[in-house]
Amino acid sequence: MTKQTIELEAQVNEEQFGKRLDQVIAELFPDYSRSRLKEWILAEKVTVNGQVVTKAREKMLGNEKIFIEAELDVEVHHQAEDIELNIVYEDDDIIVINKPANLVVHPGAGNQSGTILNALLHHFPEIENVPRAGIVHRLDKDTTGLMVIAKTIPAQTQLVADIQERLVTREYEAVCLGRLTAGGTVDKPIGRHPTKRTCMAVNEYGRESVTHYRVIEKFREHTHIRLRLETGRTHQIRVHMSHLRHPLVGDHQYGGRVRTPKNASQEFVDTIRGFKRQALHAAMLRFHHPITNEELTFEAPLPDDFVTLLSAMKTDVSEHQDDMDYC
């Protein structure tokens, strides 16, 4: 049996005006029993607009932001699976991998096997003694690039602390829709989307989220950018770029619909339409070794599909240089 920390966020809708808190959260979080939700209220695990509420009968007015942070006892029996890992670095305490696209990090609903966690259990069976098999941060299924994993509990404890204290540097490369004129910083809180439960969104009641970005290269209708995370919220880069109205290429969940410049070649159109994931790659990872304190820096080259995408955009620019001169 192990403890799993869960974080739940939702916004009370206007139709729930006048309902009791316990009734409202039962509707917002149907995956959990009413009795468990009530226990969390009494245990001061539920906040409404940032304030702890311990009265289940408290009436809601609508539009309140609900946040629950609690622990569940989870019995974990994940299977080791012989899945190839692209290992960039490994010692007695950590593993650094370069994750490919279409690979889930941790088992969950709809993905009970075939994940990085299953692969880690096969590669290093002792890692099952480390909570969450040493996984201290995640990448989305279709995001490629670098991840660090702890092989021991002391290493995991230190890495988690360093991430929380913002001592781990994570930089990404991405291609977004539209032409960014310059770099900048997005400092907007992120929380659960009020109606789309699988999405996140900029939300005034969300958690602090900061993303820095700079322009690498501009194309006719797209921009190649480099980003650095100051915080590490779920879907942070994707949400922040969508908030700027520059969603990532291929990120249909956050508005990155297919967009091609005028008079683009059919080859270029096919390349854009054939890019079936968000154009996001974890390119650089820098941190202090959790045991030796040595500073380590790793870089992962762009994957082939990303390189092909950029090449097609460069070709499109060269074929329409006159258009670029007036941009």
CSV table of C-alpha atoms in Angstrom, one decimal:
chain,number,residue,atom,x,y,z
A,1,MET,CA,0.0,0.0,0.0
A,2,THR,CA,1.3,3.4,-0.9
A,3,LYS,CA,0.1,7.0,-0.5
A,4,GLN,CA,-0.9,8.9,-3.6
A,5,THR,CA,-1.3,12.7,-3.4
A,6,ILE,CA,-4.2,13.9,-5.5
A,7,GLU,CA,-5.1,17.5,-6.5
A,8,LEU,CA,-8.6,18.3,-7.7
A,9,GLU,CA,-9.7,21.6,-9.1
A,10,ALA,CA,-13.1,22.8,-10.4
A,11,GLN,CA,-15.3,25.9,-10.5
A,12,VAL,CA,-18.8,25.9,-9.1
A,13,ASN,CA,-21.3,26.7,-11.9
A,14,GLU,CA,-24.3,29.0,-11.6
A,15,GLU,CA,-26.7,26.1,-11.7
A,16,GLN,CA,-25.2,25.0,-8.4
A,17,PHE,CA,-26.2,28.2,-6.6
A,18,GLY,CA,-27.6,27.5,-3.2
A,19,LYS,CA,-26.4,23.9,-3.0
A,20,ARG,CA,-24.4,22.6,-0.1
A,21,LEU,CA,-20.6,22.2,-0.5
A,22,ASP,CA,-20.8,18.4,-0.1
A,23,GLN,CA,-23.5,18.2,-2.8
A,24,VAL,CA,-21.5,20.4,-5.2
A,25,ILE,CA,-18.2,18.6,-4.9
A,26,ALA,CA,-20.0,15.2,-5.3
A,27,GLU,CA,-21.2,16.6,-8.7
A,28,LEU,CA,-17.8,18.1,-9.6
A,29,PHE,CA,-15.8,15.0,-8.7
A,30,PRO,CA,-18.0,12.0,-9.4
A,31,ASP,CA,-15.0,9.6,-9.3
A,32,TYR,CA,-15.0,9.8,-5.5
A,33,SER,CA,-17.6,8.7,-3.1
A,34,ARG,CA,-19.7,11.2,-1.1
A,35,SER,CA,-18.3,9.8,2.2
A,36,ARG,CA,-14.7,10.2,1.1
A,37,LEU,CA,-15.4,13.7,-0.1
A,38,LYS,CA,-17.0,14.6,3.2
A,39,GLU,CA,-14.0,13.1,5.1
A,40,TRP,CA,-11.8,15.5,3.1
A,41,ILE,CA,-14.0,18.5,4.1
A,42,LEU,CA,-13.8,17.6,7.8
A,43,ALA,CA,-10.0,17.0,7.5
A,44,GLU,CA,-9.5,20.5,6.1
A,45,LYS,CA,-8.4,19.3,2.7
A,46,VAL,CA,-11.0,21.4,0.8
A,47,THR,CA,-10.6,25.1,0.0
A,48,VAL,CA,-13.1,27.4,-1.5
A,49,ASN,CA,-11.6,30.5,-3.2
A,50,GLY,CA,-8.4,29.8,-1.3
A,51,GLN,CA,-10.1,29.5,2.2
A,52,VAL,CA,-10.3,26.2,4.1
A,53,VAL,CA,-14.0,25.2,4.6
A,54,THR,CA,-14.9,22.5,7.1
A,55,LYS,CA,-18.7,22.7,7.0
A,56,ALA,CA,-20.2,20.3,4.5
A,57,ARG,CA,-23.5,22.2,4.6
A,58,GLU,CA,-22.0,25.6,3.6
A,59,LYS,CA,-24.0,27.0,0.7
A,60,MET,CA,-22.4,27.9,-2.6
A,61,LEU,CA,-23.1,31.1,-4.5
A,62,GLY,CA,-21.8,30.0,-7.9
A,63,ASN,CA,-18.4,30.6,-9.6
A,64,GLU,CA,-16.4,29.6,-6.5
A,65,LYS,CA,-13.1,27.9,-7.1
A,66,ILE,CA,-12.8,24.5,-5.4
A,67,PHE,CA,-9.4,23.0,-4.7
A,68,ILE,CA,-8.8,19.6,-2.9
A,69,GLU,CA,-5.4,18.3,-2.0
A,70,ALA,CA,-5.6,14.9,-0.2
A,71,GLU,CA,-3.9,11.5,0.0
A,72,LEU,CA,-5.3,8.1,-1.1
A,73,ASP,CA,-4.1,4.7,-0.1
A,74,VAL,CA,-3.3,3.0,-3.4
A,75,GLU,CA,-2.3,-0.6,-3.8
A,76,VAL,CA,0.2,-0.7,-6.7
A,77,HIS,CA,0.9,-3.8,-8.8
A,78,HIS,CA,2.5,-2.5,-12.0
A,79,GLN,CA,4.1,-5.1,-14.2
A,80,ALA,CA,7.6,-4.9,-15.5
A,81,GLU,CA,7.7,-4.7,-19.3
A,82,ASP,CA,10.5,-5.0,-21.8
A,83,ILE,CA,10.1,-1.6,-23.4
A,84,GLU,CA,13.2,0.1,-24.8
A,85,LEU,CA,14.4,3.2,-23.1
A,86,ASN,CA,16.7,5.8,-24.7
A,87,ILE,CA,19.0,6.2,-21.7
A,88,VAL,CA,21.2,9.4,-21.9
A,89,TYR,CA,22.9,8.9,-18.5
A,90,GLU,CA,22.7,6.5,-15.6
A,91,ASP,CA,24.5,5.9,-12.3
A,92,ASP,CA,23.6,4.3,-9.0
A,93,ASP,CA,21.2,7.1,-8.1
A,94,ILE,CA,19.5,8.5,-11.2
A,95,ILE,CA,18.6,7.8,-14.8
A,96,VAL,CA,18.1,10.4,-17.5
A,97,ILE,CA,16.1,9.4,-20.5
A,98,ASN,CA,15.1,10.9,-23.9
A,99,LYS,CA,11.4,10.1,-24.2
A,100,PRO,CA,9.9,9.5,-27.6
A,101,ALA,CA,6.4,10.6,-28.7
A,102,ASN,CA,3.4,8.4,-28.1
A,103,LEU,CA,4.7,7.0,-24.8
A,104,VAL,CA,2.8,7.6,-21.5
A,105,VAL,CA,5.0,8.2,-18.4
A,106,HIS,CA,2.8,6.7,-15.7
A,107,PRO,CA,-0.1,4.2,-15.8
A,108,GLY,CA,-3.5,5.7,-15.6
A,109,ALA,CA,-7.0,5.4,-17.0
A,110,GLY,CA,-6.8,3.8,-20.4
A,111,ASN,CA,-3.0,3.3,-20.1
A,112,GLN,CA,-2.4,0.5,-17.5
A,113,SER,CA,0.6,-0.8,-19.4
A,114,GLY,CA,3.1,0.1,-22.0
A,115,THR,CA,4.4,3.1,-20.0
A,116,ILE,CA,7.8,4.4,-18.9
A,117,LEU,CA,7.1,3.2,-15.4
A,118,ASN,CA,6.6,-0.3,-16.7
A,119,ALA,CA,9.8,0.0,-18.7
A,120,LEU,CA,11.7,1.2,-15.6
A,121,LEU,CA,10.6,-1.8,-13.5
A,122,HIS,CA,12.1,-4.1,-16.2
A,123,HIS,CA,15.3,-2.1,-16.6
A,124,PHE,CA,15.9,-1.7,-12.8
A,125,PRO,CA,13.5,-3.9,-10.7
A,126,GLU,CA,14.7,-2.4,-7.4
A,127,ILE,CA,13.0,0.9,-8.4
A,128,GLU,CA,9.7,-0.5,-7.3
A,129,ASN,CA,10.8,0.3,-3.8
A,130,VAL,CA,10.9,4.0,-4.7
A,131,PRO,CA,7.5,5.9,-4.7
A,132,ARG,CA,6.1,6.3,-8.2
A,133,ALA,CA,9.1,4.3,-9.4
A,134,GLY,CA,11.3,7.3,-9.0
A,135,ILE,CA,9.4,9.5,-11.5
A,136,VAL,CA,9.7,13.1,-10.2
A,137,HIS,CA,8.3,15.0,-13.2
A,138,ARG,CA,6.4,14.1,-16.3
A,139,LEU,CA,6.1,14.9,-20.0
A,140,ASP,CA,2.8,14.6,-21.9
A,141,LYS,CA,2.3,11.5,-24.0
A,142,ASP,CA,3.2,13.2,-27.2
A,143,THR,CA,5.9,15.5,-25.9
A,144,THR,CA,9.5,14.3,-26.5
A,145,GLY,CA,12.7,14.9,-24.7
A,146,LEU,CA,14.6,14.7,-21.4
A,147,MET,CA,13.4,13.3,-18.0
A,148,VAL,CA,15.3,12.6,-14.9
A,149,ILE,CA,14.3,9.6,-12.7
A,150,ALA,CA,15.5,8.7,-9.2
A,151,LYS,CA,16.6,5.2,-8.5
A,152,THR,CA,16.7,5.6,-4.7
A,153,ILE,CA,14.5,7.2,-2.1
A,154,PRO,CA,17.2,9.7,-1.0
A,155,ALA,CA,17.7,10.7,-4.6
A,156,GLN,CA,14.0,11.1,-5.2
A,157,THR,CA,13.6,13.2,-2.0
A,158,GLN,CA,16.3,15.6,-3.0
A,159,LEU,CA,15.1,15.9,-6.7
A,160,VAL,CA,11.6,16.6,-5.6
A,161,ALA,CA,12.8,19.3,-3.2
A,162,ASP,CA,15.0,20.9,-5.9
A,163,ILE,CA,12.1,21.0,-8.3
A,164,GLN,CA,9.9,22.6,-5.7
A,165,GLU,CA,12.6,25.2,-5.0
A,166,ARG,CA,13.0,25.9,-8.8
A,167,LEU,CA,16.6,24.7,-8.8
A,168,VAL,CA,16.0,22.4,-11.8
A,169,THR,CA,16.2,24.1,-15.2
A,170,ARG,CA,14.0,22.7,-18.0
A,171,GLU,CA,14.1,24.2,-21.5
A,172,TYR,CA,11.9,23.3,-24.4
A,173,GLU,CA,11.7,23.9,-28.1
A,174,ALA,CA,8.4,24.4,-29.8
A,175,VAL,CA,6.7,25.6,-33.0
A,176,CYS,CA,3.6,27.8,-32.5
A,177,LEU,CA,1.0,29.2,-34.7
A,178,GLY,CA,1.4,32.9,-35.8
A,179,ARG,CA,4.5,35.2,-35.9
A,180,LEU,CA,5.8,36.2,-32.5
A,181,THR,CA,7.6,39.5,-32.7
A,182,ALA,CA,9.8,39.0,-29.6
A,183,GLY,CA,10.2,36.9,-26.5
A,184,GLY,CA,8.7,37.5,-23.2
A,185,THR,CA,7.2,35.9,-20.0
A,186,VAL,CA,3.8,34.5,-19.3
A,187,ASP,CA,3.0,34.8,-15.6
A,188,LYS,CA,-0.6,33.5,-15.3
A,189,PRO,CA,-2.0,31.0,-12.8
A,190,ILE,CA,-3.2,27.6,-14.2
A,191,GLY,CA,-6.0,25.5,-12.9
A,192,ARG,CA,-8.4,22.9,-14.1
A,193,HIS,CA,-10.6,24.0,-17.0
A,194,PRO,CA,-14.1,24.9,-15.5
A,195,THR,CA,-16.0,22.7,-18.0
A,196,LYS,CA,-13.5,20.6,-19.9
A,197,ARG,CA,-12.2,18.2,-17.2
A,198,THR,CA,-9.3,16.8,-19.2
A,199,CYS,CA,-8.0,20.3,-19.9
A,200,MET,CA,-6.2,23.0,-17.9
A,201,ALA,CA,-6.7,26.7,-18.3
A,202,VAL,CA,-5.5,30.1,-17.2
A,203,ASN,CA,-7.6,30.7,-14.1
A,204,GLU,CA,-7.3,33.4,-11.4
A,205,TYR,CA,-7.8,30.8,-8.7
A,206,GLY,CA,-5.2,28.4,-10.2
A,207,ARG,CA,-1.6,27.8,-9.1
A,208,GLU,CA,1.2,30.2,-9.9
A,209,SER,CA,2.7,29.4,-13.3
A,210,VAL,CA,5.5,31.2,-15.1
A,211,THR,CA,6.9,30.4,-18.5
A,212,HIS,CA,9.7,32.4,-20.3
A,213,TYR,CA,10.1,32.2,-24.1
A,214,ARG,CA,12.3,33.6,-26.8
A,215,VAL,CA,12.1,33.5,-30.6
A,216,ILE,CA,14.5,31.3,-32.5
A,217,GLU,CA,13.2,31.8,-36.0
A,218,LYS,CA,10.2,33.3,-37.7
A,219,PHE,CA,8.4,31.7,-40.6
A,220,ARG,CA,5.5,32.9,-42.7
A,221,GLU,CA,2.7,31.8,-40.3
A,222,HIS,CA,4.6,30.1,-37.5
A,223,THR,CA,7.4,30.7,-35.0
A,224,HIS,CA,10.1,28.4,-33.7
A,225,ILE,CA,10.6,29.2,-30.0
A,226,ARG,CA,12.7,28.2,-27.0
A,227,LEU,CA,10.9,28.1,-23.6
A,228,ARG,CA,12.1,27.8,-20.0
A,229,LEU,CA,9.8,26.7,-17.2
A,230,GLU,CA,10.0,28.4,-13.9
A,231,THR,CA,7.1,26.3,-12.5
A,232,GLY,CA,5.9,22.9,-13.7
A,233,ARG,CA,2.1,22.8,-14.0
A,234,THR,CA,0.2,20.2,-16.0
A,235,HIS,CA,0.2,21.3,-19.7
A,236,GLN,CA,1.9,24.6,-18.7
A,237,ILE,CA,3.6,25.5,-22.0
A,238,ARG,CA,0.6,24.4,-24.0
A,239,VAL,CA,-1.8,26.4,-21.9
A,240,HIS,CA,0.3,29.5,-21.7
A,241,MET,CA,1.0,29.6,-25.5
A,242,SER,CA,-2.7,29.1,-26.2
A,243,HIS,CA,-3.5,32.0,-23.8
A,244,LEU,CA,-1.2,34.2,-25.9
A,245,ARG,CA,-3.2,33.1,-29.0
A,246,HIS,CA,-0.2,31.2,-30.3
A,247,PRO,CA,-1.0,27.6,-29.6
A,248,LEU,CA,1.5,24.9,-30.6
A,249,VAL,CA,1.4,23.3,-34.0
A,250,GLY,CA,-0.5,20.0,-33.7
A,251,ASP,CA,-2.0,20.7,-30.3
A,252,HIS,CA,-5.7,20.4,-31.2
A,253,GLN,CA,-6.6,20.2,-27.5
A,254,TYR,CA,-5.6,23.8,-27.0
A,255,GLY,CA,-6.4,25.3,-30.3
A,256,GLY,CA,-3.4,24.4,-32.5
A,257,ARG,CA,-5.5,23.7,-35.6
A,258,VAL,CA,-3.9,23.3,-39.0
A,259,ARG,CA,-2.9,26.6,-40.5
A,260,THR,CA,-0.9,27.0,-43.7
A,261,PRO,CA,0.3,30.2,-45.4
A,262,LYS,CA,-1.1,31.5,-48.7
A,263,ASN,CA,0.1,29.7,-51.8
A,264,ALA,CA,2.0,27.1,-49.8
A,265,SER,CA,3.1,24.0,-51.7
A,266,GLN,CA,1.2,20.8,-51.4
A,267,GLU,CA,4.2,19.2,-49.8
A,268,PHE,CA,4.3,21.8,-47.1
A,269,VAL,CA,0.5,21.4,-46.5
A,270,ASP,CA,0.9,17.7,-46.2
A,271,THR,CA,3.8,18.1,-43.8
A,272,ILE,CA,1.7,20.4,-41.5
A,273,ARG,CA,-1.4,18.2,-41.7
A,274,GLY,CA,0.7,15.1,-41.1
A,275,PHE,CA,2.2,16.4,-37.8
A,276,LYS,CA,-0.2,14.6,-35.4
A,277,ARG,CA,1.2,15.8,-32.0
A,278,GLN,CA,2.0,19.0,-30.2
A,279,ALA,CA,5.3,20.4,-31.6
A,280,LEU,CA,7.0,20.4,-28.2
A,281,HIS,CA,10.4,18.9,-27.2
A,282,ALA,CA,12.2,19.0,-23.8
A,283,ALA,CA,15.6,20.0,-25.2
A,284,MET,CA,17.7,20.8,-22.1
A,285,LEU,CA,17.8,19.6,-18.5
A,286,ARG,CA,20.2,21.1,-15.8
A,287,PHE,CA,20.2,20.1,-12.2
A,288,HIS,CA,22.6,19.3,-9.3
A,289,HIS,CA,23.1,15.6,-8.8
A,290,PRO,CA,20.9,14.7,-5.8
A,291,ILE,CA,23.7,12.8,-4.0
A,292,THR,CA,27.0,14.2,-5.2
A,293,ASN,CA,25.8,17.8,-5.8
A,294,GLU,CA,27.7,17.9,-9.1
A,295,GLU,CA,26.0,20.2,-11.7
A,296,LEU,CA,24.8,18.1,-14.6
A,297,THR,CA,23.5,19.4,-18.0
A,298,PHE,CA,21.9,17.3,-20.7
A,299,GLU,CA,20.7,18.2,-24.1
A,300,ALA,CA,18.6,16.1,-26.5
A,301,PRO,CA,18.5,16.8,-30.3
A,302,LEU,CA,15.2,17.5,-31.9
A,303,PRO,CA,13.4,14.3,-33.0
A,304,ASP,CA,13.1,13.5,-36.8
A,305,ASP,CA,9.5,14.6,-37.2
A,306,PHE,CA,10.3,18.0,-35.6
A,307,VAL,CA,13.3,18.4,-37.9
A,308,THR,CA,11.2,17.6,-40.9
A,309,LEU,CA,8.6,20.2,-39.8
A,310,LEU,CA,11.2,22.9,-39.4
A,311,SER,CA,12.8,22.0,-42.7
A,312,ALA,CA,9.4,22.3,-44.5
A,313,MET,CA,8.9,25.7,-43.0
A,314,LYS,CA,12.3,26.9,-44.0
A,315,THR,CA,11.7,25.7,-47.6
A,316,ASP,CA,8.3,27.5,-47.6
A,317,VAL,CA,10.1,30.8,-46.6
A,318,SER,CA,12.7,30.4,-49.3
A,319,GLU,CA,9.9,29.9,-51.9
A,320,HIS,CA,8.1,33.0,-50.8
A,321,GLN,CA,10.8,35.4,-49.8
A,322,ASP,CA,8.9,38.4,-51.1
A,323,ASP,CA,6.1,37.7,-48.7
A,324,MET,CA,8.6,37.6,-45.8
A,325,ASP,CA,10.1,41.0,-46.8
A,326,TYR,CA,6.8,42.6,-46.1
A,327,CYS,CA,6.0,40.8,-42.8
